[in-house]
Amino acid sequence: MIQSLKANGTPRPQKRYLLRIIEDDPHGPGGVSSGKGVDFMNNSARQHPQTPEKKASKVKLWEVLDRPQYKDMPLEYEYDFGDCWFHGIKVIGRSDVTGFFQCIDGQGHSVAEDVGCAGGWEKLKAAYRAARPDKGQKSNMRWYETQASNGDREGLGSGREKRWAKGEINRKLAELAGMAPNFT
């Protein structure tokens, strides 16, 4: 369960955690060819001398979450180290065992990749709510509908910013795991 989502484009100051799971490749998932070196920038600002680190390839999340010392502890996940999206996560329990991740609840449309922090996302949504979008807003809307890597050709108008399609999300997660279950 995600409790909060914040992004301001800067890493948080050093903070002590029980555990920090780090990406193995300094260029990010996919290595040098992925062009994701930004995921390693400012890494020293995230490190704390009293927080143990484990490489992502050496740990399974369930192994961490099943340990008694982590029970009821808050989790923080940082996505896109360039924009610094922070997710506060609260584990509320287990679901039936599957061979892949599943979303059991959620709300709101997925955030546009590379929209530029929370402020950029809010500006994009405001553009769709505007009665008469200005030139910049129209440009942002066109970018989202035609160029954003996870854009939506239908845009975010008519309440689509609040759309959350559990079945579609779980289908995509299953495909990533090489499964093909039927979700409704």
PDB file of C-alpha atoms in Angstrom:
ATOM      1  CA  MET A   1       0.000   0.000   0.000  1.00  0.00           C
ATOM      2  CA  ILE A   2       1.539   3.318  -1.002  1.00  0.00           C
ATOM      3  CA  GLN A   3       0.918   5.982   1.601  1.00  0.00           C
ATOM      4  CA  SER A   4       2.459   8.988  -0.107  1.00  0.00           C
ATOM      5  CA  LEU A   5       4.174  10.060  -3.274  1.00  0.00           C
ATOM      6  CA  LYS A   6       6.515  13.033  -3.395  1.00  0.00           C
ATOM      7  CA  ALA A   7       9.057  14.257  -5.897  1.00  0.00           C
ATOM      8  CA  ASN A   8      11.081  17.424  -5.853  1.00  0.00           C
ATOM      9  CA  GLY A   9      14.055  16.612  -8.074  1.00  0.00           C
ATOM     10  CA  THR A  10      16.600  16.437  -5.281  1.00  0.00           C
ATOM     11  CA  PRO A  11      17.684  13.454  -3.213  1.00  0.00           C
ATOM     12  CA  ARG A  12      16.717  13.379   0.432  1.00  0.00           C
ATOM     13  CA  PRO A  13      19.420  14.164   2.961  1.00  0.00           C
ATOM     14  CA  GLN A  14      21.299  11.237   4.456  1.00  0.00           C
ATOM     15  CA  LYS A  15      19.021   9.198   6.671  1.00  0.00           C
ATOM     16  CA  ARG A  16      19.657   6.055   8.647  1.00  0.00           C
ATOM     17  CA  TYR A  17      17.589   3.036   7.623  1.00  0.00           C
ATOM     18  CA  LEU A  18      17.549  -0.598   8.724  1.00  0.00           C
ATOM     19  CA  LEU A  19      18.584  -1.617   5.203  1.00  0.00           C
ATOM     20  CA  ARG A  20      19.285   0.014   1.856  1.00  0.00           C
ATOM     21  CA  ILE A  21      18.925  -2.096  -1.287  1.00  0.00           C
ATOM     22  CA  ILE A  22      21.050  -0.714  -4.091  1.00  0.00           C
ATOM     23  CA  GLU A  23      21.246  -1.218  -7.848  1.00  0.00           C
ATOM     24  CA  ASP A  24      24.237  -3.370  -8.815  1.00  0.00           C
ATOM     25  CA  ASP A  25      25.102  -1.487 -12.005  1.00  0.00           C
ATOM     26  CA  PRO A  26      26.073   2.195 -11.612  1.00  0.00           C
ATOM     27  CA  HIS A  27      24.359   2.834 -14.945  1.00  0.00           C
ATOM     28  CA  GLY A  28      21.037   1.547 -13.635  1.00  0.00           C
ATOM     29  CA  PRO A  29      18.859  -1.303 -14.813  1.00  0.00           C
ATOM     30  CA  GLY A  30      19.966  -2.354 -18.281  1.00  0.00           C
ATOM     31  CA  GLY A  31      23.586  -1.245 -17.869  1.00  0.00           C
ATOM     32  CA  VAL A  32      25.491   1.238 -20.014  1.00  0.00           C
ATOM     33  CA  SER A  33      23.332   0.702 -23.092  1.00  0.00           C
ATOM     34  CA  SER A  34      20.193   1.728 -21.187  1.00  0.00           C
ATOM     35  CA  GLY A  35      21.398   5.309 -20.750  1.00  0.00           C
ATOM     36  CA  LYS A  36      20.193   5.297 -17.161  1.00  0.00           C
ATOM     37  CA  GLY A  37      23.356   6.531 -15.463  1.00  0.00           C
ATOM     38  CA  VAL A  38      21.187   9.203 -13.875  1.00  0.00           C
ATOM     39  CA  ASP A  39      19.969   6.518 -11.458  1.00  0.00           C
ATOM     40  CA  PHE A  40      23.405   6.513  -9.842  1.00  0.00           C
ATOM     41  CA  MET A  41      23.973  10.265  -9.602  1.00  0.00           C
ATOM     42  CA  ASN A  42      23.784  11.769  -6.131  1.00  0.00           C
ATOM     43  CA  ASN A  43      24.199   8.257  -4.708  1.00  0.00           C
ATOM     44  CA  SER A  44      26.604   9.485  -2.023  1.00  0.00           C
ATOM     45  CA  ALA A  45      23.890  11.798  -0.712  1.00  0.00           C
ATOM     46  CA  ARG A  46      21.671   8.745  -0.149  1.00  0.00           C
ATOM     47  CA  GLN A  47      24.265   6.700   1.726  1.00  0.00           C
ATOM     48  CA  HIS A  48      24.459   6.660   5.515  1.00  0.00           C
ATOM     49  CA  PRO A  49      27.451   5.162   7.349  1.00  0.00           C
ATOM     50  CA  GLN A  50      25.214   3.200   9.739  1.00  0.00           C
ATOM     51  CA  THR A  51      22.809   1.823   7.127  1.00  0.00           C
ATOM     52  CA  PRO A  52      23.815  -1.593   5.786  1.00  0.00           C
ATOM     53  CA  GLU A  53      23.577  -1.982   2.008  1.00  0.00           C
ATOM     54  CA  LYS A  54      22.760  -5.052  -0.063  1.00  0.00           C
ATOM     55  CA  LYS A  55      22.920  -5.344  -3.830  1.00  0.00           C
ATOM     56  CA  ALA A  56      19.529  -5.837  -5.462  1.00  0.00           C
ATOM     57  CA  SER A  57      20.713  -9.002  -7.208  1.00  0.00           C
ATOM     58  CA  LYS A  58      21.631 -10.560  -3.863  1.00  0.00           C
ATOM     59  CA  VAL A  59      18.385 -10.082  -1.968  1.00  0.00           C
ATOM     60  CA  LYS A  60      14.736 -10.992  -2.459  1.00  0.00           C
ATOM     61  CA  LEU A  61      12.219  -8.509  -1.107  1.00  0.00           C
ATOM     62  CA  TRP A  62      10.147 -11.218   0.579  1.00  0.00           C
ATOM     63  CA  GLU A  63      13.258 -12.296   2.500  1.00  0.00           C
ATOM     64  CA  VAL A  64      13.516  -8.809   3.938  1.00  0.00           C
ATOM     65  CA  LEU A  65       9.822  -8.376   4.647  1.00  0.00           C
ATOM     66  CA  ASP A  66       9.533 -11.737   6.415  1.00  0.00           C
ATOM     67  CA  ARG A  67      12.217 -10.863   8.972  1.00  0.00           C
ATOM     68  CA  PRO A  68      10.833  -9.968  12.428  1.00  0.00           C
ATOM     69  CA  GLN A  69      13.001  -6.830  12.749  1.00  0.00           C
ATOM     70  CA  TYR A  70      11.248  -5.308   9.714  1.00  0.00           C
ATOM     71  CA  LYS A  71       7.686  -6.085  10.853  1.00  0.00           C
ATOM     72  CA  ASP A  72       5.512  -2.958  10.837  1.00  0.00           C
ATOM     73  CA  MET A  73       8.458  -0.821   9.734  1.00  0.00           C
ATOM     74  CA  PRO A  74       7.846   1.823   7.071  1.00  0.00           C
ATOM     75  CA  LEU A  75       9.434   1.340   3.659  1.00  0.00           C
ATOM     76  CA  GLU A  76      10.593   4.054   1.345  1.00  0.00           C
ATOM     77  CA  TYR A  77      11.158   3.495  -2.332  1.00  0.00           C
ATOM     78  CA  GLU A  78      12.846   6.047  -4.558  1.00  0.00           C
ATOM     79  CA  TYR A  79      12.085   5.804  -8.250  1.00  0.00           C
ATOM     80  CA  ASP A  80      13.841   7.781 -10.984  1.00  0.00           C
ATOM     81  CA  PHE A  81      16.792   9.220  -9.152  1.00  0.00           C
ATOM     82  CA  GLY A  82      16.813  12.162 -11.564  1.00  0.00           C
ATOM     83  CA  ASP A  83      13.342  13.350 -10.546  1.00  0.00           C
ATOM     84  CA  CYS A  84      13.471  11.746  -7.082  1.00  0.00           C
ATOM     85  CA  TRP A  85       9.996  10.243  -6.749  1.00  0.00           C
ATOM     86  CA  PHE A  86       9.664   8.973  -3.174  1.00  0.00           C
ATOM     87  CA  HIS A  87       7.040   6.370  -2.333  1.00  0.00           C
ATOM     88  CA  GLY A  88       6.135   5.729   1.292  1.00  0.00           C
ATOM     89  CA  ILE A  89       5.016   2.101   1.456  1.00  0.00           C
ATOM     90  CA  LYS A  90       3.152   0.311   4.196  1.00  0.00           C
ATOM     91  CA  VAL A  91       2.960  -3.465   4.039  1.00  0.00           C
ATOM     92  CA  ILE A  92      -0.557  -4.395   5.127  1.00  0.00           C
ATOM     93  CA  GLY A  93      -0.341  -8.155   4.736  1.00  0.00           C
ATOM     94  CA  ARG A  94      -0.047 -10.966   2.255  1.00  0.00           C
ATOM     95  CA  SER A  95      -2.214 -12.044  -0.599  1.00  0.00           C
ATOM     96  CA  ASP A  96      -2.516 -15.511  -2.068  1.00  0.00           C
ATOM     97  CA  VAL A  97       0.826 -16.751  -3.396  1.00  0.00           C
ATOM     98  CA  THR A  98       1.422 -16.277  -7.128  1.00  0.00           C
ATOM     99  CA  GLY A  99       4.501 -16.417  -9.321  1.00  0.00           C
ATOM    100  CA  PHE A 100       4.384 -12.663  -9.905  1.00  0.00           C
ATOM    101  CA  PHE A 101       3.466  -9.373  -8.260  1.00  0.00           C
ATOM    102  CA  GLN A 102      -0.161  -8.283  -8.198  1.00  0.00           C
ATOM    103  CA  CYS A 103      -1.800  -4.988  -7.315  1.00  0.00           C
ATOM    104  CA  ILE A 104      -4.685  -5.469  -4.930  1.00  0.00           C
ATOM    105  CA  ASP A 105      -5.768  -1.834  -4.721  1.00  0.00           C
ATOM    106  CA  GLY A 106      -4.856   1.589  -5.996  1.00  0.00           C
ATOM    107  CA  GLN A 107      -6.067   4.868  -7.368  1.00  0.00           C
ATOM    108  CA  GLY A 108      -5.177   7.391 -10.029  1.00  0.00           C
ATOM    109  CA  HIS A 109      -3.561   7.253 -13.451  1.00  0.00           C
ATOM    110  CA  SER A 110       0.100   6.288 -13.642  1.00  0.00           C
ATOM    111  CA  VAL A 111       2.479   9.251 -13.573  1.00  0.00           C
ATOM    112  CA  ALA A 112       4.023  10.209 -16.908  1.00  0.00           C
ATOM    113  CA  GLU A 113       7.677   9.191 -17.220  1.00  0.00           C
ATOM    114  CA  ASP A 114      10.047  12.168 -17.395  1.00  0.00           C
ATOM    115  CA  VAL A 115       7.299  14.678 -16.672  1.00  0.00           C
ATOM    116  CA  GLY A 116       9.645  16.385 -14.213  1.00  0.00           C
ATOM    117  CA  CYS A 117       8.804  15.741 -10.574  1.00  0.00           C
ATOM    118  CA  ALA A 118       5.462  16.146  -8.847  1.00  0.00           C
ATOM    119  CA  GLY A 119       5.154  19.726 -10.046  1.00  0.00           C
ATOM    120  CA  GLY A 120       5.408  18.650 -13.689  1.00  0.00           C
ATOM    121  CA  TRP A 121       2.760  15.976 -13.172  1.00  0.00           C
ATOM    122  CA  GLU A 122       0.416  18.488 -11.515  1.00  0.00           C
ATOM    123  CA  LYS A 123       0.959  20.957 -14.388  1.00  0.00           C
ATOM    124  CA  LEU A 124       0.159  18.252 -16.943  1.00  0.00           C
ATOM    125  CA  LYS A 125      -3.070  17.327 -15.171  1.00  0.00           C
ATOM    126  CA  ALA A 126      -3.982  21.021 -14.880  1.00  0.00           C
ATOM    127  CA  ALA A 127      -3.482  21.410 -18.639  1.00  0.00           C
ATOM    128  CA  TYR A 128      -6.180  18.798 -19.232  1.00  0.00           C
ATOM    129  CA  ARG A 129      -8.512  20.495 -16.754  1.00  0.00           C
ATOM    130  CA  ALA A 130      -8.035  23.941 -18.309  1.00  0.00           C
ATOM    131  CA  ALA A 131     -11.075  25.302 -20.150  1.00  0.00           C
ATOM    132  CA  ARG A 132      -8.752  27.014 -22.664  1.00  0.00           C
ATOM    133  CA  PRO A 133      -5.258  25.487 -22.518  1.00  0.00           C
ATOM    134  CA  ASP A 134      -2.478  27.939 -23.368  1.00  0.00           C
ATOM    135  CA  LYS A 135       0.286  27.198 -25.886  1.00  0.00           C
ATOM    136  CA  GLY A 136       2.580  25.597 -23.271  1.00  0.00           C
ATOM    137  CA  GLN A 137      -0.223  23.433 -21.899  1.00  0.00           C
ATOM    138  CA  LYS A 138      -1.157  22.280 -25.405  1.00  0.00           C
ATOM    139  CA  SER A 139       2.491  21.401 -26.025  1.00  0.00           C
ATOM    140  CA  ASN A 140       2.626  19.350 -22.784  1.00  0.00           C
ATOM    141  CA  MET A 141      -0.585  17.551 -23.705  1.00  0.00           C
ATOM    142  CA  ARG A 142       0.719  16.733 -27.195  1.00  0.00           C
ATOM    143  CA  TRP A 143       3.994  15.452 -25.671  1.00  0.00           C
ATOM    144  CA  TYR A 144       2.098  13.187 -23.260  1.00  0.00           C
ATOM    145  CA  GLU A 145      -0.211  11.801 -25.949  1.00  0.00           C
ATOM    146  CA  THR A 146       2.454  11.201 -28.614  1.00  0.00           C
ATOM    147  CA  GLN A 147       5.965  11.080 -27.117  1.00  0.00           C
ATOM    148  CA  ALA A 148       5.938  10.133 -23.430  1.00  0.00           C
ATOM    149  CA  SER A 149       7.240   6.575 -23.035  1.00  0.00           C
ATOM    150  CA  ASN A 150       4.163   5.640 -21.008  1.00  0.00           C
ATOM    151  CA  GLY A 151       1.825   8.259 -22.451  1.00  0.00           C
ATOM    152  CA  ASP A 152      -1.821   7.757 -23.228  1.00  0.00           C
ATOM    153  CA  ARG A 153      -3.158   8.685 -26.673  1.00  0.00           C
ATOM    154  CA  GLU A 154      -6.496   9.498 -25.049  1.00  0.00           C
ATOM    155  CA  GLY A 155      -4.871  11.978 -22.660  1.00  0.00           C
ATOM    156  CA  LEU A 156      -6.020  12.742 -19.136  1.00  0.00           C
ATOM    157  CA  GLY A 157      -9.212  14.695 -19.837  1.00  0.00           C
ATOM    158  CA  SER A 158     -12.744  13.778 -18.771  1.00  0.00           C
ATOM    159  CA  GLY A 159     -11.560  12.412 -15.426  1.00  0.00           C
ATOM    160  CA  ARG A 160      -8.988  10.024 -16.935  1.00  0.00           C
ATOM    161  CA  GLU A 161      -6.362  11.302 -14.470  1.00  0.00           C
ATOM    162  CA  LYS A 162      -8.245   9.306 -11.823  1.00  0.00           C
ATOM    163  CA  ARG A 163      -8.428   6.127 -13.922  1.00  0.00           C
ATOM    164  CA  TRP A 164      -6.911   3.033 -12.335  1.00  0.00           C
ATOM    165  CA  ALA A 165      -7.276  -0.238 -14.208  1.00  0.00           C
ATOM    166  CA  LYS A 166      -6.448  -3.080 -11.821  1.00  0.00           C
ATOM    167  CA  GLY A 167      -6.940  -5.819 -14.433  1.00  0.00           C
ATOM    168  CA  GLU A 168      -4.749  -4.059 -17.006  1.00  0.00           C
ATOM    169  CA  ILE A 169      -1.992  -3.440 -14.455  1.00  0.00           C
ATOM    170  CA  ASN A 170      -2.019  -7.041 -13.247  1.00  0.00           C
ATOM    171  CA  ARG A 171      -1.977  -8.300 -16.846  1.00  0.00           C
ATOM    172  CA  LYS A 172       1.173  -6.250 -17.496  1.00  0.00           C
ATOM    173  CA  LEU A 173       2.816  -7.513 -14.288  1.00  0.00           C
ATOM    174  CA  ALA A 174       2.012 -11.111 -15.250  1.00  0.00           C
ATOM    175  CA  GLU A 175       3.461 -10.584 -18.739  1.00  0.00           C
ATOM    176  CA  LEU A 176       6.672  -9.248 -17.211  1.00  0.00           C
ATOM    177  CA  ALA A 177       6.896 -12.476 -15.214  1.00  0.00           C
ATOM    178  CA  GLY A 178       6.282 -14.582 -18.341  1.00  0.00           C
ATOM    179  CA  MET A 179       2.768 -15.560 -17.214  1.00  0.00           C
ATOM    180  CA  ALA A 180      -0.475 -15.103 -19.097  1.00  0.00           C
ATOM    181  CA  PRO A 181      -3.327 -15.326 -16.572  1.00  0.00           C
ATOM    182  CA  ASN A 182      -6.755 -13.894 -17.280  1.00  0.00           C
ATOM    183  CA  PHE A 183      -7.549 -10.882 -15.071  1.00  0.00           C
ATOM    184  CA  THR A 184     -10.821  -8.995 -15.066  1.00  0.00           C
TER     185      THR A 184
END
